[in-house]
Amino acid sequence: MTPNPAVTAQQRRKERTILFACIADLLLFCVLFVIIIISGSLTLISEFLRGSLMLGIEIYTGWLLWSVHRNRLNSFQFGLGKLEEFVWLLIGVGFLISGLWIATQVTAALLGELHHPTPLGLALAASINAFNVLINFLTWQGMRDAREEGDSEIFAAQLRARTIKLLTSLILQFSLTIAALSHDAYIAMVMDSAGAALVMGLMLWRGTLMLKSSLPTLLDAPVSRQLNDRVVDAVHSALPKHLALEHVRTRRAGQFPHVEITLRAAEHLSAEQIKAHFRSIRTAVRAAAGHMDLTIRLDDSAEA
């Protein structure tokens, strides 16, 4: 199939990097599931649950990045944010439920109510986590090489998430290695539980942040008064004399606020003049109010 000429080589590189990360994680989790059955390691169980939920986020944001590169989301002017936040809400609830379940398992293990992992099982757990460290490092390095100035927040968020995964897997490698090398069953169990507790804390933290982000959007929370005022002031500062501001609509519908600006023309303008004015207004608004999903309309009939 002929490549889309509108997609740059750097954008394709980013897409391939994220695709590699998703495939590598999926294969790793298949192996991880088998090792969990053999080892019974709480750390691996925790990482499997967290990684599976994170994989869902990676696949969704990878599709989102692919669509943005091909301008496939124009029809989702206000609906995409709702879809995004509903997905975030479901995954956030999954993080919280999984984190609370892991907390009960860690507590039970420390109280001696669960069977301790076997030395062989812990050795396998440390080995598969070392492979996880390698995958996280390779994908993290690939994303760093593919990044460029002015990257979209979607790709930047993927890089941040992969950085956290790499650091977490390194810390877990430390705890699992000590657990595997320890000749004391209780110390091995404590180190395995410590790794699980770390993952549990990350899951509860991430789940809480996702719920705090998604619920206001799903409930149609407005943007702050300060942000709305900055948008209006920026429009007035960049508005030419033959255009007048009709109204500004703002709402939160996703990671960024959505802003729709409607203008009225005092005289006939050519298409090129309208586009030039829209570009200057868009630049002024984003400079004053930051990144946002911005639409500019002219008398509800022309759109930027």
XYZ file of C-alpha atoms in Angstrom:
304
model
C 0.000 0.000 0.000
C 1.312 3.466 -0.911
C 2.313 5.477 2.182
C 0.218 8.517 3.010
C 2.257 11.467 1.670
C 0.888 13.749 4.412
C 2.597 11.656 7.109
C 6.247 12.556 7.635
C 9.077 10.064 8.104
C 9.511 11.224 11.721
C 5.828 10.620 12.453
C 6.076 7.117 10.989
C 9.096 6.483 13.194
C 7.083 7.447 16.277
C 4.235 5.173 15.220
C 6.619 2.243 14.681
C 8.235 2.838 18.073
C 4.887 2.717 19.874
C 3.798 -0.324 17.838
C 6.995 -2.144 18.808
C 6.410 -1.256 22.463
C 2.837 -2.619 22.375
C 3.830 -5.867 20.651
C 6.815 -6.406 22.957
C 4.673 -5.789 26.049
C 1.962 -8.142 24.809
C 4.449 -10.975 24.213
C 6.084 -10.318 27.570
C 2.777 -10.525 29.424
C 1.980 -13.865 27.781
C 5.232 -15.272 29.178
C 4.696 -13.431 32.449
C 1.351 -15.147 32.958
C 3.018 -18.566 32.756
C 5.796 -17.527 35.170
C 3.191 -16.220 37.633
C 1.513 -19.632 37.712
C 4.868 -21.289 38.405
C 6.303 -18.778 40.879
C 3.294 -17.285 42.681
C 5.270 -14.034 43.062
C 3.150 -11.159 44.325
C 5.460 -8.696 42.605
C 4.872 -10.314 39.216
C 1.124 -10.558 39.815
C 1.068 -6.840 40.630
C 3.195 -5.943 37.623
C 1.044 -8.112 35.355
C -2.145 -6.328 36.441
C -0.582 -2.878 36.176
C 1.121 -3.649 32.871
C -2.065 -5.015 31.320
C -3.956 -1.829 32.153
C -1.059 0.293 30.906
C -1.014 -1.734 27.684
C -4.632 -0.743 27.121
C -3.611 2.906 27.469
C -0.673 2.411 25.092
C -2.857 0.830 22.412
C -5.458 3.588 22.702
C -2.933 6.447 22.585
C -1.076 4.722 19.737
C -4.303 4.657 17.731
C -4.912 8.282 18.700
C -1.459 9.343 17.488
C -1.919 7.412 14.222
C -5.275 9.132 13.667
C -3.934 12.613 14.450
C -1.102 12.155 11.946
C -3.714 11.412 9.244
C -6.303 14.028 10.307
C -8.883 11.316 11.004
C -10.372 12.963 14.101
C -11.939 16.079 12.629
C -15.433 14.664 13.090
C -14.807 14.240 16.843
C -14.634 17.942 17.591
C -16.317 17.601 20.986
C -17.003 13.880 21.135
C -13.458 12.534 21.214
C -12.767 14.021 24.628
C -15.787 12.241 26.083
C -14.647 8.966 24.568
C -11.117 9.493 25.865
C -12.246 10.321 29.375
C -14.677 7.393 29.531
C -11.807 5.059 28.623
C -9.658 6.795 31.243
C -12.426 6.343 33.834
C -12.704 2.598 33.179
C -8.943 2.082 33.338
C -8.672 4.267 36.446
C -11.303 2.168 38.215
C -9.361 -0.924 37.116
C -6.187 0.504 38.669
C -7.949 1.200 41.953
C -9.630 -2.199 42.195
C -6.409 -4.016 41.291
C -4.389 -1.908 43.725
C -6.781 -2.622 46.586
C -6.752 -6.350 45.780
C -2.954 -6.375 45.798
C -3.035 -4.601 49.181
C -5.097 -7.451 50.651
C -2.698 -10.021 49.183
C 0.380 -8.251 50.545
C -1.248 -8.029 53.972
C -2.147 -11.716 53.869
C 1.407 -12.637 52.843
C 2.956 -10.632 55.685
C 0.562 -12.275 58.146
C 1.587 -15.719 56.909
C -1.780 -16.550 55.356
C -0.345 -17.228 51.877
C 2.179 -19.782 50.657
C 5.629 -18.305 50.184
C 7.072 -18.326 46.642
C 9.580 -21.101 45.988
C 13.280 -20.271 45.327
C 12.895 -21.550 41.759
C 9.792 -19.432 41.282
C 11.572 -16.297 42.541
C 14.541 -17.015 40.269
C 12.175 -17.246 37.304
C 10.440 -14.058 38.442
C 13.763 -12.179 38.603
C 14.730 -13.507 35.161
C 11.509 -12.474 33.426
C 11.638 -9.053 35.096
C 15.182 -8.608 33.761
C 13.734 -9.193 30.299
C 11.064 -6.609 31.144
C 13.818 -4.120 32.035
C 15.464 -4.748 28.658
C 12.204 -4.187 26.736
C 11.443 -1.021 28.691
C 14.943 0.313 28.037
C 14.854 -0.419 24.302
C 11.414 1.142 23.829
C 12.344 4.112 26.037
C 15.507 4.665 23.987
C 13.545 4.364 20.739
C 11.033 6.970 21.887
C 13.815 9.320 22.982
C 15.462 9.005 19.566
C 12.150 9.634 17.788
C 11.157 12.704 19.774
C 11.557 16.187 18.330
C 10.876 19.766 19.303
C 7.180 20.577 19.325
C 6.055 16.964 19.829
C 2.370 16.371 20.494
C 1.279 15.765 24.073
C 0.184 12.274 23.034
C 3.733 11.187 22.210
C 5.212 13.097 25.152
C 2.807 11.276 27.489
C 3.886 7.930 26.027
C 7.532 8.797 26.684
C 6.783 9.824 30.268
C 4.827 6.618 30.886
C 7.654 4.496 29.464
C 10.179 6.338 31.649
C 8.136 5.490 34.749
C 7.832 1.858 33.617
C 11.611 1.628 33.150
C 12.362 3.067 36.592
C 9.753 0.832 38.213
C 11.095 -2.305 36.551
C 14.622 -1.434 37.737
C 13.431 -1.093 41.333
C 11.490 -4.360 41.070
C 14.570 -6.064 39.671
C 16.449 -5.087 42.820
C 13.781 -6.515 45.167
C 13.249 -9.687 43.134
C 16.977 -10.381 42.880
C 17.405 -10.098 46.654
C 14.358 -12.332 47.160
C 15.722 -14.934 44.738
C 19.219 -14.958 46.294
C 18.051 -14.973 49.899
C 18.324 -18.237 51.835
C 15.789 -17.013 54.376
C 12.203 -17.709 53.252
C 10.822 -14.858 55.358
C 13.244 -12.277 53.895
C 12.418 -13.533 50.405
C 8.714 -13.123 51.121
C 9.216 -9.616 52.560
C 11.210 -8.474 49.507
C 8.631 -9.948 47.141
C 5.865 -8.217 49.095
C 7.827 -4.945 49.052
C 7.942 -5.033 45.255
C 4.211 -5.737 45.143
C 3.568 -2.870 47.575
C 5.506 -0.479 45.320
C 3.427 -1.461 42.299
C 0.264 -1.223 44.408
C 1.130 2.348 45.384
C 1.721 3.300 41.747
C -1.602 1.764 40.721
C -3.577 3.565 43.421
C -1.829 6.845 42.590
C -2.409 6.461 38.849
C -6.011 5.366 39.295
C -6.782 8.335 41.541
C -5.254 10.780 39.038
C -7.218 9.258 36.158
C -10.502 9.510 38.052
C -9.782 13.110 39.051
C -9.063 13.888 35.399
C -11.997 12.074 33.815
C -14.943 12.705 36.138
C -15.059 16.526 35.718
C -15.018 16.117 31.937
C -17.757 13.485 31.917
C -19.843 15.796 34.106
C -19.290 18.682 31.631
C -17.176 20.741 33.989
C -16.393 24.195 32.518
C -12.885 25.536 32.139
C -11.684 27.992 34.756
C -12.790 31.611 34.587
C -9.148 32.685 34.301
C -8.564 30.471 31.240
C -11.766 31.692 29.592
C -10.748 35.321 30.177
C -7.281 34.711 28.714
C -8.845 33.216 25.579
C -11.235 36.146 25.121
C -8.482 38.715 25.726
C -6.195 36.979 23.225
C -8.942 36.943 20.572
C -9.622 40.664 21.042
C -5.904 41.488 20.851
C -5.504 39.625 17.529
C -8.877 40.534 15.995
C -8.653 42.708 12.830
C -11.054 45.621 12.468
C -13.254 43.902 9.861
C -13.942 40.877 12.123
C -16.074 40.915 15.259
C -16.287 38.335 18.051
C -19.695 36.655 18.286
C -19.043 34.267 21.165
C -16.551 31.849 22.719
C -17.575 28.346 23.835
C -15.269 26.445 26.178
C -15.496 23.099 27.904
C -13.291 20.301 29.117
C -13.589 17.196 26.961
C -10.366 15.261 27.235
C -6.836 16.008 28.281
C -7.036 19.566 26.971
C -9.796 22.179 26.966
C -11.902 22.586 23.844
C -12.452 26.125 22.606
C -14.779 27.192 19.795
C -14.569 30.811 18.631
C -17.283 32.235 16.370
C -16.571 35.436 14.448
C -18.647 37.790 12.270
C -17.284 39.556 9.185
C -18.074 43.242 8.728
C -17.199 43.066 5.046
C -16.592 40.457 2.379
C -13.263 38.678 2.768
C -11.538 36.241 0.489
C -10.822 32.688 1.625
C -7.108 33.460 1.854
C -7.742 36.523 4.013
C -9.980 34.526 6.346
C -7.383 31.772 6.724
C -4.635 34.315 7.425
C -6.728 36.001 10.140
C -7.636 32.638 11.646
C -3.964 31.662 11.808
C -3.014 34.864 13.636
C -5.903 34.455 16.109
C -5.024 30.805 16.712
C -1.391 31.714 17.368
C -2.364 34.472 19.803
C -4.830 32.286 21.720
C -2.422 29.372 22.119
C 0.393 31.709 23.143
C -1.812 33.200 25.867
C -3.713 30.119 27.073
C -1.514 27.111 26.217
C -2.307 23.958 24.261
C -5.963 23.293 23.484
C -8.289 21.854 20.854
C -9.218 25.065 19.063
C -11.852 25.663 16.378
C -12.567 29.038 14.775
C -15.786 29.595 12.838
C -17.068 32.455 10.740
C -20.817 33.048 11.095
C -21.215 29.267 11.740
C -20.528 28.645 8.056
C -16.742 28.836 7.651
C -14.387 26.874 9.808
C -10.641 26.964 10.468
